[in-house]
PDB file of C-alpha atoms in Angstrom:
ATOM      1  CA  MET A  43     190.994  73.568 142.835  1.00 54.00           C
ATOM      2  CA  HIS A  44     191.210  75.754 145.936  1.00 68.00           C
ATOM      3  CA  LEU A  45     188.723  78.550 146.428  1.00 65.00           C
ATOM      4  CA  SER A  46     191.550  81.098 146.562  1.00 77.00           C
ATOM      5  CA  ASN A  47     192.670  80.089 143.035  1.00 80.00           C
ATOM      6  CA  VAL A  48     189.136  80.504 141.702  1.00 77.00           C
ATOM      7  CA  VAL A  49     188.903  83.952 143.254  1.00 78.00           C
ATOM      8  CA  ARG A  50     192.279  84.988 141.807  1.00 83.00           C
ATOM      9  CA  GLN A  51     191.315  83.804 138.313  1.00 86.00           C
ATOM     10  CA  HIS A  52     188.001  85.615 138.396  1.00 82.00           C
ATOM     11  CA  TRP A  53     189.627  88.760 139.745  1.00 86.00           C
ATOM     12  CA  ALA A  54     192.208  88.645 136.911  1.00 84.00           C
ATOM     13  CA  ALA A  55     189.425  88.169 134.339  1.00 86.00           C
ATOM     14  CA  LEU A  56     187.467  91.080 135.804  1.00 87.00           C
ATOM     15  CA  ARG A  57     190.524  93.361 135.673  1.00 88.00           C
ATOM     16  CA  ALA A  58     191.151  92.362 132.031  1.00 87.00           C
ATOM     17  CA  LEU A  59     187.503  93.087 131.205  1.00 89.00           C
ATOM     18  CA  LEU A  60     187.655  96.517 132.841  1.00 89.00           C
ATOM     19  CA  ALA A  61     190.972  97.379 131.145  1.00 87.00           C
ATOM     20  CA  LEU A  62     189.755  96.338 127.668  1.00 90.00           C
ATOM     21  CA  THR A  63     186.457  98.172 128.194  1.00 93.00           C
ATOM     22  CA  VAL A  64     188.320 101.391 128.990  1.00 89.00           C
ATOM     23  CA  ILE A  65     190.747 100.955 126.073  1.00 90.00           C
ATOM     24  CA  THR A  66     188.334  99.837 123.347  1.00 92.00           C
ATOM     25  CA  GLY A  67     185.180 101.493 124.656  1.00 88.00           C
ATOM     26  CA  PHE A  68     186.527 104.910 125.594  1.00 84.00           C
ATOM     27  CA  ILE A  69     190.170 105.610 124.721  1.00 87.00           C
ATOM     28  CA  TYR A  70     190.114 104.230 121.155  1.00 90.00           C
ATOM     29  CA  PRO A  71     186.836 105.936 120.088  1.00 87.00           C
ATOM     30  CA  LEU A  72     188.028 109.237 121.584  1.00 81.00           C
ATOM     31  CA  LEU A  73     191.349 108.886 119.744  1.00 81.00           C
ATOM     32  CA  VAL A  74     189.627 108.237 116.394  1.00 82.00           C
ATOM     33  CA  TRP A  75     187.210 111.116 117.029  1.00 74.00           C
ATOM     34  CA  GLY A  76     190.109 113.426 117.821  1.00 71.00           C
ATOM     35  CA  ILE A  77     191.975 112.435 114.654  1.00 76.00           C
ATOM     36  CA  ALA A  78     188.801 113.091 112.643  1.00 66.00           C
ATOM     37  CA  LEU A  79     188.810 116.695 113.884  1.00 67.00           C
ATOM     38  CA  LEU A  80     192.253 117.392 112.434  1.00 69.00           C
ATOM     39  CA  PRO A  81     192.395 119.913 109.555  1.00 71.00           C
ATOM     40  CA  GLY A  82     192.051 118.154 106.223  1.00 65.00           C
ATOM     41  CA  LEU A  83     190.282 115.153 107.733  1.00 61.00           C
ATOM     42  CA  HIS A  84     187.201 116.680 109.336  1.00 55.00           C
ATOM     43  CA  ALA A  85     185.193 117.071 106.120  1.00 57.00           C
ATOM     44  CA  LYS A  86     185.935 113.486 105.089  1.00 61.00           C
ATOM     45  CA  ALA A  87     184.958 112.194 108.512  1.00 59.00           C
ATOM     46  CA  GLN A  88     181.634 114.015 108.190  1.00 64.00           C
ATOM     47  CA  GLY A  89     180.860 112.246 104.910  1.00 64.00           C
ATOM     48  CA  SER A  90     182.465 114.607 102.363  1.00 76.00           C
ATOM     49  CA  ILE A  91     179.186 116.516 102.098  1.00 80.00           C
ATOM     50  CA  LEU A  92     178.953 119.113  99.323  1.00 77.00           C
ATOM     51  CA  SER A  93     176.744 122.172  99.793  1.00 78.00           C
ATOM     52  CA  ALA A  94     175.130 124.696  97.478  1.00 77.00           C
ATOM     53  CA  SER A  95     173.778 128.010  98.795  1.00 77.00           C
ATOM     54  CA  GLY A  96     174.438 126.780 102.309  1.00 78.00           C
ATOM     55  CA  LYS A  97     172.367 123.621 101.867  1.00 85.00           C
ATOM     56  CA  PRO A  98     173.797 120.090 101.637  1.00 83.00           C
ATOM     57  CA  VAL A  99     173.124 118.495  98.256  1.00 83.00           C
ATOM     58  CA  GLY A 100     174.949 115.198  98.624  1.00 84.00           C
ATOM     59  CA  SER A 101     178.201 113.432  99.329  1.00 85.00           C
ATOM     60  CA  LYS A 102     180.990 113.343  96.786  1.00 84.00           C
ATOM     61  CA  LEU A 103     181.565 109.730  97.895  1.00 89.00           C
ATOM     62  CA  ILE A 104     178.030 108.444  97.150  1.00 92.00           C
ATOM     63  CA  GLY A 105     176.319 108.714  93.793  1.00 91.00           C
ATOM     64  CA  GLN A 106     172.798 109.932  93.238  1.00 93.00           C
ATOM     65  CA  LEU A 107     170.180 110.094  90.518  1.00 94.00           C
ATOM     66  CA  PHE A 108     169.627 113.186  88.377  1.00 95.00           C
ATOM     67  CA  THR A 109     166.150 112.390  87.107  1.00 94.00           C
ATOM     68  CA  ASP A 110     162.652 113.840  87.280  1.00 93.00           C
ATOM     69  CA  LYS A 111     159.789 112.387  89.326  1.00 90.00           C
ATOM     70  CA  ASP A 112     159.075 109.870  86.547  1.00 88.00           C
ATOM     71  CA  GLY A 113     162.652 108.667  86.401  1.00 89.00           C
ATOM     72  CA  ASN A 114     163.538 110.461  83.166  1.00 93.00           C
ATOM     73  CA  PRO A 115     167.074 111.910  82.916  1.00 96.00           C
ATOM     74  CA  LEU A 116     167.311 115.672  83.458  1.00 95.00           C
ATOM     75  CA  ARG A 117     168.993 116.882  80.290  1.00 96.00           C
ATOM     76  CA  GLN A 118     170.948 119.672  81.985  1.00 96.00           C
ATOM     77  CA  TYR A 119     172.885 117.246  84.190  1.00 97.00           C
ATOM     78  CA  LEU A 120     175.504 114.577  83.718  1.00 98.00           C
ATOM     79  CA  GLN A 121     173.933 111.215  84.464  1.00 97.00           C
ATOM     80  CA  SER A 122     175.421 108.735  86.918  1.00 96.00           C
ATOM     81  CA  ARG A 123     176.112 105.068  86.189  1.00 95.00           C
ATOM     82  CA  PRO A 124     173.298 102.600  86.966  1.00 95.00           C
ATOM     83  CA  SER A 125     172.763 101.482  90.568  1.00 94.00           C
ATOM     84  CA  ALA A 126     171.393  98.230  91.976  1.00 91.00           C
ATOM     85  CA  ALA A 127     171.312  99.563  95.550  1.00 91.00           C
ATOM     86  CA  GLY A 128     167.633  99.681  96.492  1.00 88.00           C
ATOM     87  CA  ALA A 129     165.779 102.152  94.328  1.00 86.00           C
ATOM     88  CA  GLY A 130     169.155 103.636  93.375  1.00 88.00           C
ATOM     89  CA  TYR A 131     172.151 104.725  95.465  1.00 92.00           C
ATOM     90  CA  ASP A 132     170.542 103.672  98.747  1.00 90.00           C
ATOM     91  CA  PRO A 133     173.385 103.380 101.315  1.00 88.00           C
ATOM     92  CA  THR A 134     171.221 101.090 103.453  1.00 90.00           C
ATOM     93  CA  ALA A 135     170.866  98.622 100.560  1.00 89.00           C
ATOM     94  CA  SER A 136     174.370  98.735  99.095  1.00 90.00           C
ATOM     95  CA  GLY A 137     175.032  95.832  96.776  1.00 87.00           C
ATOM     96  CA  ALA A 138     175.054  94.458  93.249  1.00 86.00           C
ATOM     97  CA  THR A 139     172.658  92.307  91.217  1.00 88.00           C
ATOM     98  CA  ASN A 140     174.967  89.265  91.552  1.00 89.00           C
ATOM     99  CA  LEU A 141     174.321  88.552  87.862  1.00 91.00           C
ATOM    100  CA  GLY A 142     177.311  87.370  85.853  1.00 91.00           C
ATOM    101  CA  PRO A 143     178.355  86.802  82.219  1.00 91.00           C
ATOM    102  CA  GLU A 144     176.212  83.666  81.955  1.00 94.00           C
ATOM    103  CA  SER A 145     173.024  85.622  82.745  1.00 96.00           C
ATOM    104  CA  ILE A 146     171.714  85.878  79.177  1.00 97.00           C
ATOM    105  CA  VAL A 147     168.181  84.423  79.337  1.00 96.00           C
ATOM    106  CA  ASP A 148     165.299  86.511  80.683  1.00 95.00           C
ATOM    107  CA  THR A 149     162.539  85.287  82.966  1.00 94.00           C
ATOM    108  CA  PRO A 150     159.418  86.145  80.943  1.00 92.00           C
ATOM    109  CA  ALA A 151     156.371  87.978  82.213  1.00 90.00           C
ATOM    110  CA  ASP A 152     153.014  86.270  82.515  1.00 90.00           C
ATOM    111  CA  PRO A 153     151.063  87.748  79.562  1.00 86.00           C
ATOM    112  CA  THR A 154     147.779  87.421  81.446  1.00 85.00           C
ATOM    113  CA  LYS A 155     149.109  89.738  84.151  1.00 87.00           C
ATOM    114  CA  LEU A 156     150.720  92.338  81.893  1.00 82.00           C
ATOM    115  CA  VAL A 157     149.062  95.734  82.075  1.00 82.00           C
ATOM    116  CA  PRO A 158     150.018  98.371  79.459  1.00 79.00           C
ATOM    117  CA  GLY A 159     151.998 101.230  80.954  1.00 78.00           C
ATOM    118  CA  THR A 160     153.030  99.337  84.098  1.00 81.00           C
ATOM    119  CA  ASP A 161     156.330  97.785  85.102  1.00 83.00           C
ATOM    120  CA  PRO A 162     156.619  94.268  83.563  1.00 86.00           C
ATOM    121  CA  SER A 163     158.342  93.102  86.756  1.00 87.00           C
ATOM    122  CA  THR A 164     154.930  93.129  88.435  1.00 88.00           C
ATOM    123  CA  ALA A 165     153.993  90.313  86.035  1.00 88.00           C
ATOM    124  CA  GLY A 166     157.118  88.312  86.876  1.00 91.00           C
ATOM    125  CA  PHE A 167     159.540  89.665  84.287  1.00 92.00           C
ATOM    126  CA  LYS A 168     163.208  89.488  85.332  1.00 95.00           C
ATOM    127  CA  PRO A 169     165.704  90.698  82.736  1.00 95.00           C
ATOM    128  CA  SER A 170     169.023  88.948  82.387  1.00 96.00           C
ATOM    129  CA  LEU A 171     172.226  90.934  82.739  1.00 97.00           C
ATOM    130  CA  LEU A 172     172.588  90.855  78.957  1.00 97.00           C
ATOM    131  CA  THR A 173     169.128  92.365  78.398  1.00 97.00           C
ATOM    132  CA  GLN A 174     169.771  95.001  81.078  1.00 96.00           C
ATOM    133  CA  VAL A 175     172.955  96.030  79.267  1.00 97.00           C
ATOM    134  CA  CYS A 176     171.228  96.002  75.872  1.00 97.00           C
ATOM    135  CA  SER A 177     168.223  98.065  76.973  1.00 96.00           C
ATOM    136  CA  ARG A 178     170.360 100.618  78.798  1.00 97.00           C
ATOM    137  CA  SER A 179     172.644 100.982  75.792  1.00 97.00           C
ATOM    138  CA  ILE A 180     169.719 101.621  73.441  1.00 97.00           C
ATOM    139  CA  ALA A 181     168.210 104.179  75.847  1.00 96.00           C
ATOM    140  CA  ILE A 182     171.519 106.024  76.297  1.00 97.00           C
ATOM    141  CA  GLY A 183     172.128 105.971  72.547  1.00 97.00           C
ATOM    142  CA  LYS A 184     168.808 107.742  71.997  1.00 97.00           C
ATOM    143  CA  LEU A 185     169.413 110.222  74.825  1.00 97.00           C
ATOM    144  CA  GLU A 186     172.925 111.150  73.721  1.00 97.00           C
ATOM    145  CA  ASN A 187     172.355 110.814  69.957  1.00 96.00           C
ATOM    146  CA  VAL A 188     175.023 108.134  69.554  1.00 97.00           C
ATOM    147  CA  ASP A 189     174.966 104.559  68.266  1.00 96.00           C
ATOM    148  CA  GLY A 190     173.616 102.448  71.141  1.00 96.00           C
ATOM    149  CA  SER A 191     174.004  99.094  69.407  1.00 96.00           C
ATOM    150  CA  ARG A 192     176.120  96.390  71.067  1.00 97.00           C
ATOM    151  CA  PRO A 193     177.177  92.861  70.154  1.00 97.00           C
ATOM    152  CA  PHE A 194     174.686  90.140  71.204  1.00 97.00           C
ATOM    153  CA  CYS A 195     171.853  92.680  71.456  1.00 97.00           C
ATOM    154  CA  THR A 196     168.737  93.021  69.331  1.00 95.00           C
ATOM    155  CA  GLY A 197     167.720  96.321  67.793  1.00 92.00           C
ATOM    156  CA  ASP A 198     164.968  96.749  70.392  1.00 90.00           C
ATOM    157  CA  GLY A 199     167.310  96.315  73.348  1.00 94.00           C
ATOM    158  CA  THR A 200     167.026  92.680  74.416  1.00 95.00           C
ATOM    159  CA  GLY A 201     169.579  89.907  74.513  1.00 97.00           C
ATOM    160  CA  ALA A 202     169.966  88.265  71.103  1.00 97.00           C
ATOM    161  CA  VAL A 203     169.796  84.662  72.279  1.00 97.00           C
ATOM    162  CA  LEU A 204     168.455  81.535  70.572  1.00 97.00           C
ATOM    163  CA  SER A 205     167.543  78.129  71.929  1.00 97.00           C
ATOM    164  CA  VAL A 206     168.539  75.645  69.240  1.00 97.00           C
ATOM    165  CA  ILE A 207     166.710  72.333  69.697  1.00 96.00           C
ATOM    166  CA  GLY A 208     167.646  69.099  67.964  1.00 95.00           C
ATOM    167  CA  PRO A 209     169.958  66.077  68.079  1.00 94.00           C
ATOM    168  CA  ARG A 210     173.431  66.714  69.514  1.00 93.00           C
ATOM    169  CA  ASN A 211     176.869  65.321  68.818  1.00 92.00           C
ATOM    170  CA  ARG A 212     179.296  64.023  71.421  1.00 90.00           C
ATOM    171  CA  SER A 213     180.460  67.562  72.167  1.00 89.00           C
ATOM    172  CA  GLY A 214     176.939  68.603  73.098  1.00 89.00           C
ATOM    173  CA  ASN A 215     176.373  70.802  70.055  1.00 92.00           C
ATOM    174  CA  VAL A 216     173.151  70.597  68.074  1.00 93.00           C
ATOM    175  CA  THR A 217     174.009  69.278  64.617  1.00 91.00           C
ATOM    176  CA  HIS A 218     170.616  69.319  62.895  1.00 92.00           C
ATOM    177  CA  PRO A 219     168.234  71.875  64.408  1.00 95.00           C
ATOM    178  CA  THR A 220     164.557  70.976  64.398  1.00 95.00           C
ATOM    179  CA  GLN A 221     163.329  74.065  66.272  1.00 95.00           C
ATOM    180  CA  VAL A 222     164.917  77.460  66.964  1.00 96.00           C
ATOM    181  CA  VAL A 223     163.401  79.933  69.434  1.00 96.00           C
ATOM    182  CA  SER A 224     164.342  83.544  70.249  1.00 96.00           C
ATOM    183  CA  VAL A 225     164.066  83.035  74.007  1.00 96.00           C
ATOM    184  CA  ASN A 226     164.109  86.717  75.039  1.00 95.00           C
ATOM    185  CA  GLN A 227     161.457  87.805  72.539  1.00 93.00           C
ATOM    186  CA  PRO A 228     158.106  86.480  73.807  1.00 91.00           C
ATOM    187  CA  CYS A 229     155.150  85.925  71.527  1.00 88.00           C
ATOM    188  CA  ALA A 230     152.399  88.513  71.645  1.00 77.00           C
ATOM    189  CA  LYS A 231     149.254  87.989  73.678  1.00 62.00           C
ATOM    190  CA  PRO A 232     146.656  85.585  72.276  1.00 56.00           C
ATOM    191  CA  GLY A 233     144.593  87.206  69.573  1.00 52.00           C
ATOM    192  CA  SER A 234     147.241  89.795  68.615  1.00 57.00           C
ATOM    193  CA  ALA A 235     149.850  89.733  65.877  1.00 61.00           C
ATOM    194  CA  PRO A 236     152.817  87.414  66.432  1.00 63.00           C
ATOM    195  CA  ALA A 237     155.987  89.017  67.766  1.00 75.00           C
ATOM    196  CA  ALA A 238     158.746  89.787  65.284  1.00 85.00           C
ATOM    197  CA  VAL A 239     162.063  88.074  66.004  1.00 93.00           C
ATOM    198  CA  PHE A 240     165.491  89.588  65.469  1.00 94.00           C
ATOM    199  CA  GLN A 241     166.590  86.784  63.125  1.00 94.00           C
ATOM    200  CA  GLN A 242     164.294  84.990  60.689  1.00 94.00           C
ATOM    201  CA  ILE A 243     166.385  81.916  59.801  1.00 95.00           C
ATOM    202  CA  PHE A 244     169.075  79.983  61.685  1.00 96.00           C
ATOM    203  CA  GLU A 245     170.844  77.145  59.853  1.00 94.00           C
ATOM    204  CA  GLY A 246     167.879  76.685  57.560  1.00 94.00           C
ATOM    205  CA  VAL A 247     165.264  76.626  60.337  1.00 95.00           C
ATOM    206  CA  ARG A 248     162.740  79.428  60.856  1.00 95.00           C
ATOM    207  CA  VAL A 249     163.189  81.229  64.174  1.00 95.00           C
ATOM    208  CA  THR A 250     160.045  81.559  66.287  1.00 94.00           C
ATOM    209  CA  CYS A 251     159.112  83.686  69.277  1.00 93.00           C
ATOM    210  CA  ALA A 252     159.058  82.268  72.803  1.00 93.00           C
ATOM    211  CA  GLN A 253     155.774  80.924  74.170  1.00 91.00           C
ATOM    212  CA  TYR A 254     155.121  81.704  77.840  1.00 91.00           C
ATOM    213  CA  GLY A 255     155.362  78.639  80.077  1.00 90.00           C
ATOM    214  CA  GLN A 256     157.553  76.645  77.674  1.00 92.00           C
ATOM    215  CA  ASP A 257     160.938  75.357  78.836  1.00 92.00           C
ATOM    216  CA  TYR A 258     163.596  76.023  76.207  1.00 94.00           C
ATOM    217  CA  SER A 259     166.542  75.007  78.379  1.00 92.00           C
ATOM    218  CA  ILE A 260     166.563  71.630  76.603  1.00 93.00           C
ATOM    219  CA  GLY A 261     168.021  73.420  73.602  1.00 94.00           C
ATOM    220  CA  GLN A 262     171.531  74.710  73.071  1.00 96.00           C
ATOM    221  CA  ILE A 263     171.567  78.343  74.193  1.00 96.00           C
ATOM    222  CA  VAL A 264     173.301  80.334  71.469  1.00 96.00           C
ATOM    223  CA  PRO A 265     173.974  84.093  71.754  1.00 97.00           C
ATOM    224  CA  ILE A 266     174.073  85.793  68.347  1.00 97.00           C
ATOM    225  CA  ARG A 267     176.701  88.478  67.919  1.00 96.00           C
ATOM    226  CA  GLY A 268     175.006  90.498  65.196  1.00 94.00           C
ATOM    227  CA  SER A 269     176.529  93.311  63.146  1.00 93.00           C
ATOM    228  CA  ALA A 270     177.215  95.843  65.910  1.00 94.00           C
ATOM    229  CA  PRO A 271     180.754  97.274  66.095  1.00 94.00           C
ATOM    230  CA  ASP A 272     183.243  95.657  68.476  1.00 92.00           C
ATOM    231  CA  GLN A 273     183.651  98.919  70.395  1.00 92.00           C
ATOM    232  CA  SER A 274     180.300 100.395  71.363  1.00 94.00           C
ATOM    233  CA  SER A 275     179.828 104.160  71.439  1.00 96.00           C
ATOM    234  CA  VAL A 276     178.235 103.713  74.885  1.00 97.00           C
ATOM    235  CA  PRO A 277     180.926 102.909  77.511  1.00 97.00           C
ATOM    236  CA  ALA A 278     180.628  99.879  79.777  1.00 95.00           C
ATOM    237  CA  ASP A 279     180.153 101.905  82.968  1.00 96.00           C
ATOM    238  CA  ALA A 280     177.075 103.549  81.423  1.00 96.00           C
ATOM    239  CA  VAL A 281     175.247 100.206  81.223  1.00 96.00           C
ATOM    240  CA  THR A 282     176.546  98.270  84.245  1.00 95.00           C
ATOM    241  CA  ALA A 283     176.094  98.942  87.962  1.00 92.00           C
ATOM    242  CA  SER A 284     179.055  99.022  90.332  1.00 90.00           C
ATOM    243  CA  GLY A 285     179.578  96.361  92.989  1.00 88.00           C
ATOM    244  CA  SER A 286     178.394  98.689  95.747  1.00 92.00           C
ATOM    245  CA  GLY A 287     175.689 100.473  93.776  1.00 91.00           C
ATOM    246  CA  LEU A 288     176.976 103.724  95.294  1.00 92.00           C
ATOM    247  CA  ASP A 289     179.710 104.727  92.838  1.00 94.00           C
ATOM    248  CA  PRO A 290     179.788 108.551  92.551  1.00 95.00           C
ATOM    249  CA  ASP A 291     182.088 108.579  89.525  1.00 96.00           C
ATOM    250  CA  ILE A 292     181.876 107.802  85.820  1.00 97.00           C
ATOM    251  CA  SER A 293     184.538 107.306  83.190  1.00 96.00           C
ATOM    252  CA  PRO A 294     185.775 110.260  81.113  1.00 97.00           C
ATOM    253  CA  ALA A 295     184.369 108.441  78.065  1.00 97.00           C
ATOM    254  CA  TYR A 296     180.859 108.350  79.545  1.00 98.00           C
ATOM    255  CA  ALA A 297     181.136 112.003  80.537  1.00 98.00           C
ATOM    256  CA  GLU A 298     182.248 112.927  77.015  1.00 97.00           C
ATOM    257  CA  ILE A 299     179.196 111.487  75.246  1.00 98.00           C
ATOM    258  CA  GLN A 300     176.968 113.535  77.585  1.00 98.00           C
ATOM    259  CA  VAL A 301     178.714 116.866  77.010  1.00 98.00           C
ATOM    260  CA  ALA A 302     176.746 117.922  73.916  1.00 97.00           C
ATOM    261  CA  ARG A 303     173.365 117.243  75.547  1.00 97.00           C
ATOM    262  CA  VAL A 304     174.235 119.138  78.727  1.00 97.00           C
ATOM    263  CA  ALA A 305     175.614 122.087  76.754  1.00 97.00           C
ATOM    264  CA  SER A 306     172.458 122.279  74.626  1.00 96.00           C
ATOM    265  CA  ALA A 307     170.157 122.103  77.673  1.00 96.00           C
ATOM    266  CA  ARG A 308     172.039 124.909  79.414  1.00 96.00           C
ATOM    267  CA  GLY A 309     172.561 127.070  76.342  1.00 95.00           C
ATOM    268  CA  ILE A 310     176.364 127.084  76.704  1.00 96.00           C
ATOM    269  CA  SER A 311     179.250 125.812  74.625  1.00 96.00           C
ATOM    270  CA  VAL A 312     180.547 122.255  74.597  1.00 97.00           C
ATOM    271  CA  GLY A 313     183.922 123.632  75.668  1.00 97.00           C
ATOM    272  CA  GLN A 314     182.446 125.128  78.840  1.00 97.00           C
ATOM    273  CA  VAL A 315     180.955 121.780  79.855  1.00 97.00           C
ATOM    274  CA  ARG A 316     184.246 120.032  79.066  1.00 97.00           C
ATOM    275  CA  ASP A 317     186.037 122.514  81.333  1.00 97.00           C
ATOM    276  CA  ALA A 318     183.743 121.557  84.234  1.00 97.00           C
ATOM    277  CA  VAL A 319     184.389 117.882  83.541  1.00 97.00           C
ATOM    278  CA  ARG A 320     188.138 118.457  83.457  1.00 97.00           C
ATOM    279  CA  HIS A 321     188.077 120.388  86.752  1.00 96.00           C
ATOM    280  CA  ASN A 322     186.441 117.421  88.482  1.00 96.00           C
ATOM    281  CA  GLN A 323     188.360 114.581  86.857  1.00 95.00           C
ATOM    282  CA  HIS A 324     190.774 112.574  88.969  1.00 92.00           C
ATOM    283  CA  GLY A 325     193.588 110.364  87.738  1.00 84.00           C
ATOM    284  CA  ARG A 326     194.575 106.885  88.835  1.00 84.00           C
ATOM    285  CA  LEU A 327     195.074 106.389  92.576  1.00 79.00           C
ATOM    286  CA  PHE A 328     198.805 106.668  93.329  1.00 76.00           C
ATOM    287  CA  GLY A 329     199.310 107.013  89.582  1.00 77.00           C
ATOM    288  CA  PHE A 330     198.703 103.358  88.736  1.00 79.00           C
ATOM    289  CA  VAL A 331     195.646 101.998  90.595  1.00 81.00           C
ATOM    290  CA  GLY A 332     192.302 101.980  88.764  1.00 81.00           C
ATOM    291  CA  GLU A 333     191.284 104.312  85.953  1.00 89.00           C
ATOM    292  CA  PRO A 334     190.675 108.088  85.664  1.00 93.00           C
ATOM    293  CA  VAL A 335     187.201 109.075  86.877  1.00 95.00           C
ATOM    294  CA  VAL A 336     184.858 112.066  86.827  1.00 97.00           C
ATOM    295  CA  ASN A 337     182.803 112.989  89.911  1.00 96.00           C
ATOM    296  CA  VAL A 338     179.248 113.488  88.647  1.00 97.00           C
ATOM    297  CA  LEU A 339     177.886 115.548  91.557  1.00 96.00           C
ATOM    298  CA  ALA A 340     180.872 117.908  91.547  1.00 96.00           C
ATOM    299  CA  VAL A 341     180.508 118.569  87.806  1.00 97.00           C
ATOM    300  CA  ASN A 342     176.774 119.221  88.085  1.00 97.00           C
ATOM    301  CA  MET A 343     177.293 121.574  91.021  1.00 96.00           C
ATOM    302  CA  GLU A 344     179.914 123.562  89.108  1.00 96.00           C
ATOM    303  CA  LEU A 345     177.587 123.822  86.123  1.00 97.00           C
ATOM    304  CA  ASP A 346     174.702 125.016  88.332  1.00 94.00           C
ATOM    305  CA  ARG A 347     176.981 127.540  89.979  1.00 94.00           C
ATOM    306  CA  ASN A 348     178.447 128.971  86.765  1.00 94.00           C
ATOM    307  CA  PHE A 349     175.702 128.327  84.224  1.00 94.00           C
ATOM    308  CA  PRO A 350     172.320 127.988  85.969  1.00 92.00           C
ATOM    309  CA  VAL A 351     169.437 126.768  83.851  1.00 87.00           C
ATOM    310  CA  LYS A 352     167.043 129.576  82.945  1.00 76.00           C
ATOM    311  CA  SER A 353     163.481 128.678  83.912  1.00 64.00           C
TER     312      SER A 353
END
């Protein structure tokens, strides 16, 4: 290859580099920035920040917690759906738990490391998705004074799951159980009373609590439906986190079960809270995509503005 050809090729590459740098590095960003300044788009480009008394309180596009310093729900506010993003609604840690429908068995805590009043996760406890849903449903039921029971959940808010051990048939099902263990209900610490299990007898075999360190995966894992109604009073979005962990909205059904509590805490009527919910409810995108939603921050701001809590 002649030297002149090499020079021409490199000169052409350099010109292409300079042209693309100008287009993608300067012209395109300036164009997008200019579009973002157009009326109707500027607020969205700045993060859709909502302000109260001249101070920013959050974005209507990112959820936030309405709890006290100990993590307890503030009764005067609508509560958001759960979040798995960091400590809750952390935009730098957006994401989900990656747990699916088959996550029904908890990882137990080491009883020798459990300290009363501390988080069991420090002793190795990892709840399954089922137990997370069950515990949240029980807690919300108590907070909102509704029935928090759900199918496949125990009365104390854990997954109602048994490991049935014994000989199996060709289909893999245990035909004659020899041992049945409630895998998500661990036995009490040595020296204390044995843990109570949610079901005493299964197919003629007494159900026992789970001993720490034992592997019950050799048994057939059987979730027990229980007597809870098919349709729980606590909506699904109240007990499950969104894929991003940043969802600012809840379903109208979840907002509705919170109305009475918020009205009582603020000393106003249920109808006044429902009006605030209705003002900040949005229908399906384009009329057919998704489901109607209620923006939690917008409702709480309207309530603070119109019906401030008396200290």
